[in-house]
């Protein structure tokens, strides 16, 4: 009888322990989910800021505005790796005048609808984006850049990379 009673007590204790572990595991999962959502929300805000800064840079520059909205490239536009020096860590603006995407679709990114929308190829030119230079490959005419809009660096054709400040705007 004592052994049967002891077995029942052990099973009850194991059931209680399993319940406590399940509740604890759920609370840890819930905490991690909330932390992840906050992280993604912060990254989205940083990305939106980069998109807004790029838009402001384009609107404040006569030559970049003409390029973006009229597809007229002033020959004096400064482009790193083409006619100005590429600097690692320096901020540049990416402007494409052809249909495309903000972030290349083959780039791994954060898991949210906002970030996925940046990799959709649209029929019109994508919005400009502020990026930071990582490295350059002159032979392939491309630069590796980083952005708050992407979880990893991605390649940009040098023809789409521009200096934020265009000296030609002062002389006009």
PDB file of C-alpha atoms in Angstrom:
ATOM      1  CA  UNK A   1       0.000   0.000   0.000  1.00  0.00           C
ATOM      2  CA  UNK A   2       2.793   2.401   0.898  1.00  0.00           C
ATOM      3  CA  UNK A   3       4.501   1.846  -2.451  1.00  0.00           C
ATOM      4  CA  UNK A   4       1.244   2.418  -4.358  1.00  0.00           C
ATOM      5  CA  UNK A   5       0.643   5.610  -2.380  1.00  0.00           C
ATOM      6  CA  UNK A   6       4.215   6.739  -3.017  1.00  0.00           C
ATOM      7  CA  UNK A   7       3.867   6.062  -6.782  1.00  0.00           C
ATOM      8  CA  UNK A   8       0.645   8.105  -6.887  1.00  0.00           C
ATOM      9  CA  UNK A   9       2.304  10.966  -4.998  1.00  0.00           C
ATOM     10  CA  UNK A  10       5.277  10.920  -7.394  1.00  0.00           C
ATOM     11  CA  UNK A  11       2.925  10.990 -10.403  1.00  0.00           C
ATOM     12  CA  UNK A  12       0.994  13.893  -8.917  1.00  0.00           C
ATOM     13  CA  UNK A  13       4.236  15.753  -8.233  1.00  0.00           C
ATOM     14  CA  UNK A  14       5.445  15.065 -11.785  1.00  0.00           C
ATOM     15  CA  UNK A  15       2.120  16.327 -13.191  1.00  0.00           C
ATOM     16  CA  UNK A  16       2.377  19.522 -11.108  1.00  0.00           C
ATOM     17  CA  UNK A  17       5.993  19.986 -12.191  1.00  0.00           C
ATOM     18  CA  UNK A  18       5.065  19.465 -15.845  1.00  0.00           C
ATOM     19  CA  UNK A  19       2.296  22.082 -15.487  1.00  0.00           C
ATOM     20  CA  UNK A  20       4.673  24.592 -13.933  1.00  0.00           C
ATOM     21  CA  UNK A  21       7.253  23.996 -16.675  1.00  0.00           C
ATOM     22  CA  UNK A  22       4.580  24.410 -19.370  1.00  0.00           C
ATOM     23  CA  UNK A  23       3.365  27.689 -17.890  1.00  0.00           C
ATOM     24  CA  UNK A  24       6.953  28.924 -17.512  1.00  0.00           C
ATOM     25  CA  UNK A  25       7.820  27.950 -21.078  1.00  0.00           C
ATOM     26  CA  UNK A  26       4.745  29.750 -22.399  1.00  0.00           C
ATOM     27  CA  UNK A  27       5.627  32.898 -20.468  1.00  0.00           C
ATOM     28  CA  UNK A  28       9.202  32.814 -21.809  1.00  0.00           C
ATOM     29  CA  UNK A  29       7.886  32.328 -25.372  1.00  0.00           C
ATOM     30  CA  UNK A  30       5.425  35.208 -24.896  1.00  0.00           C
ATOM     31  CA  UNK A  31       8.203  37.457 -23.540  1.00  0.00           C
ATOM     32  CA  UNK A  32      10.469  36.599 -26.500  1.00  0.00           C
ATOM     33  CA  UNK A  33       7.628  37.310 -28.961  1.00  0.00           C
ATOM     34  CA  UNK A  34       7.026  40.740 -27.417  1.00  0.00           C
ATOM     35  CA  UNK A  35      10.746  41.462 -27.489  1.00  0.00           C
ATOM     36  CA  UNK A  36      10.894  40.430 -31.163  1.00  0.00           C
ATOM     37  CA  UNK A  37       7.912  42.641 -32.086  1.00  0.00           C
ATOM     38  CA  UNK A  38       9.539  45.605 -30.336  1.00  0.00           C
ATOM     39  CA  UNK A  39      12.814  44.926 -32.172  1.00  0.00           C
ATOM     40  CA  UNK A  40      11.054  44.786 -35.567  1.00  0.00           C
ATOM     41  CA  UNK A  41       9.078  47.966 -34.772  1.00  0.00           C
ATOM     42  CA  UNK A  42      12.328  49.783 -33.889  1.00  0.00           C
ATOM     43  CA  UNK A  43      13.987  48.588 -37.122  1.00  0.00           C
ATOM     44  CA  UNK A  44      10.957  49.746 -39.140  1.00  0.00           C
ATOM     45  CA  UNK A  45      11.224  53.231 -37.568  1.00  0.00           C
ATOM     46  CA  UNK A  46      14.970  53.395 -38.345  1.00  0.00           C
ATOM     47  CA  UNK A  47      14.278  52.343 -41.926  1.00  0.00           C
ATOM     48  CA  UNK A  48      11.461  54.870 -42.343  1.00  0.00           C
ATOM     49  CA  UNK A  49      13.853  57.549 -41.097  1.00  0.00           C
ATOM     50  CA  UNK A  50      16.429  56.556 -43.755  1.00  0.00           C
ATOM     51  CA  UNK A  51      13.730  56.690 -46.438  1.00  0.00           C
ATOM     52  CA  UNK A  52      12.588  60.122 -45.196  1.00  0.00           C
ATOM     53  CA  UNK A  53      16.158  61.477 -45.094  1.00  0.00           C
ATOM     54  CA  UNK A  54      16.773  60.248 -48.642  1.00  0.00           C
ATOM     55  CA  UNK A  55      13.539  61.865 -49.814  1.00  0.00           C
ATOM     56  CA  UNK A  56      14.525  65.137 -48.116  1.00  0.00           C
ATOM     57  CA  UNK A  57      18.012  65.031 -49.692  1.00  0.00           C
ATOM     58  CA  UNK A  58      16.481  64.547 -53.126  1.00  0.00           C
ATOM     59  CA  UNK A  59      13.927  67.344 -52.653  1.00  0.00           C
ATOM     60  CA  UNK A  60      16.625  69.769 -51.421  1.00  0.00           C
ATOM     61  CA  UNK A  61      18.963  69.071 -54.347  1.00  0.00           C
ATOM     62  CA  UNK A  62      17.951  70.504 -57.706  1.00  0.00           C
ATOM     63  CA  UNK A  63      20.104  68.000 -59.602  1.00  0.00           C
ATOM     64  CA  UNK A  64      18.965  64.915 -57.613  1.00  0.00           C
ATOM     65  CA  UNK A  65      15.334  66.061 -57.858  1.00  0.00           C
ATOM     66  CA  UNK A  66      15.706  66.440 -61.627  1.00  0.00           C
ATOM     67  CA  UNK A  67      17.203  62.953 -61.815  1.00  0.00           C
ATOM     68  CA  UNK A  68      14.516  61.330 -59.661  1.00  0.00           C
ATOM     69  CA  UNK A  69      11.410  62.992 -61.079  1.00  0.00           C
ATOM     70  CA  UNK A  70      12.408  63.875 -64.650  1.00  0.00           C
ATOM     71  CA  UNK A  71      15.038  61.170 -65.351  1.00  0.00           C
ATOM     72  CA  UNK A  72      17.464  63.921 -66.378  1.00  0.00           C
ATOM     73  CA  UNK A  73      20.975  63.177 -65.162  1.00  0.00           C
ATOM     74  CA  UNK A  74      23.186  66.229 -64.954  1.00  0.00           C
ATOM     75  CA  UNK A  75      26.692  65.208 -66.124  1.00  0.00           C
ATOM     76  CA  UNK A  76      28.137  66.957 -63.050  1.00  0.00           C
ATOM     77  CA  UNK A  77      26.407  64.645 -60.562  1.00  0.00           C
ATOM     78  CA  UNK A  78      28.917  63.121 -58.163  1.00  0.00           C
ATOM     79  CA  UNK A  79      28.761  59.345 -57.919  1.00  0.00           C
ATOM     80  CA  UNK A  80      31.132  57.397 -55.675  1.00  0.00           C
ATOM     81  CA  UNK A  81      33.364  55.017 -57.607  1.00  0.00           C
ATOM     82  CA  UNK A  82      32.536  56.764 -60.885  1.00  0.00           C
ATOM     83  CA  UNK A  83      33.609  60.384 -60.501  1.00  0.00           C
ATOM     84  CA  UNK A  84      34.053  60.807 -56.749  1.00  0.00           C
ATOM     85  CA  UNK A  85      35.867  58.794 -54.103  1.00  0.00           C
ATOM     86  CA  UNK A  86      34.018  55.956 -52.370  1.00  0.00           C
ATOM     87  CA  UNK A  87      34.455  56.062 -48.591  1.00  0.00           C
ATOM     88  CA  UNK A  88      33.694  53.160 -46.287  1.00  0.00           C
ATOM     89  CA  UNK A  89      31.088  54.174 -43.686  1.00  0.00           C
ATOM     90  CA  UNK A  90      30.000  57.289 -45.559  1.00  0.00           C
ATOM     91  CA  UNK A  91      26.301  57.868 -46.221  1.00  0.00           C
ATOM     92  CA  UNK A  92      25.102  57.897 -49.827  1.00  0.00           C
ATOM     93  CA  UNK A  93      21.723  58.028 -51.491  1.00  0.00           C
ATOM     94  CA  UNK A  94      20.495  55.286 -53.814  1.00  0.00           C
ATOM     95  CA  UNK A  95      18.321  56.584 -56.655  1.00  0.00           C
ATOM     96  CA  UNK A  96      17.014  54.406 -59.441  1.00  0.00           C
ATOM     97  CA  UNK A  97      15.260  55.923 -62.447  1.00  0.00           C
ATOM     98  CA  UNK A  98      13.930  52.577 -63.668  1.00  0.00           C
ATOM     99  CA  UNK A  99      11.271  50.248 -62.313  1.00  0.00           C
ATOM    100  CA  UNK A 100      12.592  48.193 -59.441  1.00  0.00           C
ATOM    101  CA  UNK A 101      12.819  47.632 -55.700  1.00  0.00           C
ATOM    102  CA  UNK A 102      14.273  49.419 -52.699  1.00  0.00           C
ATOM    103  CA  UNK A 103      16.075  46.323 -51.320  1.00  0.00           C
ATOM    104  CA  UNK A 104      17.103  43.491 -53.691  1.00  0.00           C
ATOM    105  CA  UNK A 105      14.695  40.536 -53.394  1.00  0.00           C
ATOM    106  CA  UNK A 106      17.545  38.054 -52.929  1.00  0.00           C
ATOM    107  CA  UNK A 107      18.624  39.846 -49.729  1.00  0.00           C
ATOM    108  CA  UNK A 108      17.736  38.190 -46.434  1.00  0.00           C
ATOM    109  CA  UNK A 109      15.713  40.623 -44.376  1.00  0.00           C
ATOM    110  CA  UNK A 110      13.637  41.045 -41.238  1.00  0.00           C
ATOM    111  CA  UNK A 111      10.386  39.104 -41.175  1.00  0.00           C
ATOM    112  CA  UNK A 112       7.635  41.698 -41.485  1.00  0.00           C
ATOM    113  CA  UNK A 113       5.277  42.842 -44.218  1.00  0.00           C
ATOM    114  CA  UNK A 114       6.933  46.273 -44.194  1.00  0.00           C
ATOM    115  CA  UNK A 115      10.391  44.874 -44.972  1.00  0.00           C
ATOM    116  CA  UNK A 116       8.989  42.401 -47.498  1.00  0.00           C
ATOM    117  CA  UNK A 117       7.307  45.304 -49.321  1.00  0.00           C
ATOM    118  CA  UNK A 118      10.740  46.927 -49.829  1.00  0.00           C
ATOM    119  CA  UNK A 119      11.837  43.922 -51.914  1.00  0.00           C
ATOM    120  CA  UNK A 120       8.835  43.874 -54.236  1.00  0.00           C
ATOM    121  CA  UNK A 121       9.652  44.901 -57.803  1.00  0.00           C
ATOM    122  CA  UNK A 122       7.319  47.714 -58.806  1.00  0.00           C
ATOM    123  CA  UNK A 123       6.567  49.087 -62.259  1.00  0.00           C
ATOM    124  CA  UNK A 124       7.835  52.511 -61.268  1.00  0.00           C
ATOM    125  CA  UNK A 125      11.158  53.666 -59.816  1.00  0.00           C
ATOM    126  CA  UNK A 126      11.503  52.910 -56.105  1.00  0.00           C
ATOM    127  CA  UNK A 127      11.838  55.600 -53.499  1.00  0.00           C
ATOM    128  CA  UNK A 128      15.385  56.765 -52.732  1.00  0.00           C
ATOM    129  CA  UNK A 129      17.225  55.276 -49.776  1.00  0.00           C
ATOM    130  CA  UNK A 130      20.089  56.395 -47.549  1.00  0.00           C
ATOM    131  CA  UNK A 131      22.800  53.730 -47.280  1.00  0.00           C
ATOM    132  CA  UNK A 132      26.305  53.485 -45.820  1.00  0.00           C
ATOM    133  CA  UNK A 133      29.214  52.338 -47.933  1.00  0.00           C
ATOM    134  CA  UNK A 134      30.766  48.994 -46.978  1.00  0.00           C
ATOM    135  CA  UNK A 135      33.008  48.203 -49.962  1.00  0.00           C
ATOM    136  CA  UNK A 136      33.273  48.776 -53.683  1.00  0.00           C
ATOM    137  CA  UNK A 137      34.048  46.578 -56.679  1.00  0.00           C
ATOM    138  CA  UNK A 138      35.061  48.901 -59.509  1.00  0.00           C
ATOM    139  CA  UNK A 139      35.456  46.012 -61.988  1.00  0.00           C
ATOM    140  CA  UNK A 140      31.856  44.879 -61.458  1.00  0.00           C
ATOM    141  CA  UNK A 141      30.629  48.484 -61.120  1.00  0.00           C
ATOM    142  CA  UNK A 142      28.835  47.835 -57.843  1.00  0.00           C
ATOM    143  CA  UNK A 143      29.074  48.733 -54.186  1.00  0.00           C
ATOM    144  CA  UNK A 144      28.220  46.748 -51.102  1.00  0.00           C
ATOM    145  CA  UNK A 145      26.142  48.948 -48.811  1.00  0.00           C
ATOM    146  CA  UNK A 146      24.301  48.636 -45.519  1.00  0.00           C
ATOM    147  CA  UNK A 147      21.018  50.153 -44.441  1.00  0.00           C
ATOM    148  CA  UNK A 148      18.612  50.109 -41.534  1.00  0.00           C
ATOM    149  CA  UNK A 149      16.141  48.766 -44.115  1.00  0.00           C
ATOM    150  CA  UNK A 150      18.011  45.483 -44.436  1.00  0.00           C
ATOM    151  CA  UNK A 151      19.328  42.960 -41.949  1.00  0.00           C
ATOM    152  CA  UNK A 152      22.405  42.384 -44.110  1.00  0.00           C
ATOM    153  CA  UNK A 153      24.476  44.409 -46.605  1.00  0.00           C
ATOM    154  CA  UNK A 154      23.409  44.304 -50.250  1.00  0.00           C
ATOM    155  CA  UNK A 155      24.808  45.240 -53.663  1.00  0.00           C
ATOM    156  CA  UNK A 156      23.918  48.435 -55.507  1.00  0.00           C
ATOM    157  CA  UNK A 157      25.014  49.327 -59.056  1.00  0.00           C
ATOM    158  CA  UNK A 158      27.365  52.320 -58.971  1.00  0.00           C
ATOM    159  CA  UNK A 159      25.133  54.063 -61.528  1.00  0.00           C
ATOM    160  CA  UNK A 160      22.415  54.262 -58.801  1.00  0.00           C
ATOM    161  CA  UNK A 161      24.673  55.540 -56.002  1.00  0.00           C
ATOM    162  CA  UNK A 162      24.993  59.297 -55.457  1.00  0.00           C
ATOM    163  CA  UNK A 163      26.621  61.694 -53.041  1.00  0.00           C
ATOM    164  CA  UNK A 164      24.072  63.196 -50.610  1.00  0.00           C
ATOM    165  CA  UNK A 165      25.452  66.664 -51.215  1.00  0.00           C
ATOM    166  CA  UNK A 166      25.896  67.659 -54.845  1.00  0.00           C
ATOM    167  CA  UNK A 167      28.364  70.546 -55.321  1.00  0.00           C
ATOM    168  CA  UNK A 168      26.840  71.204 -58.753  1.00  0.00           C
ATOM    169  CA  UNK A 169      23.699  72.523 -57.018  1.00  0.00           C
ATOM    170  CA  UNK A 170      25.716  75.420 -55.573  1.00  0.00           C
ATOM    171  CA  UNK A 171      27.157  76.498 -58.904  1.00  0.00           C
ATOM    172  CA  UNK A 172      23.741  76.583 -60.657  1.00  0.00           C
TER     173      UNK A 172
END
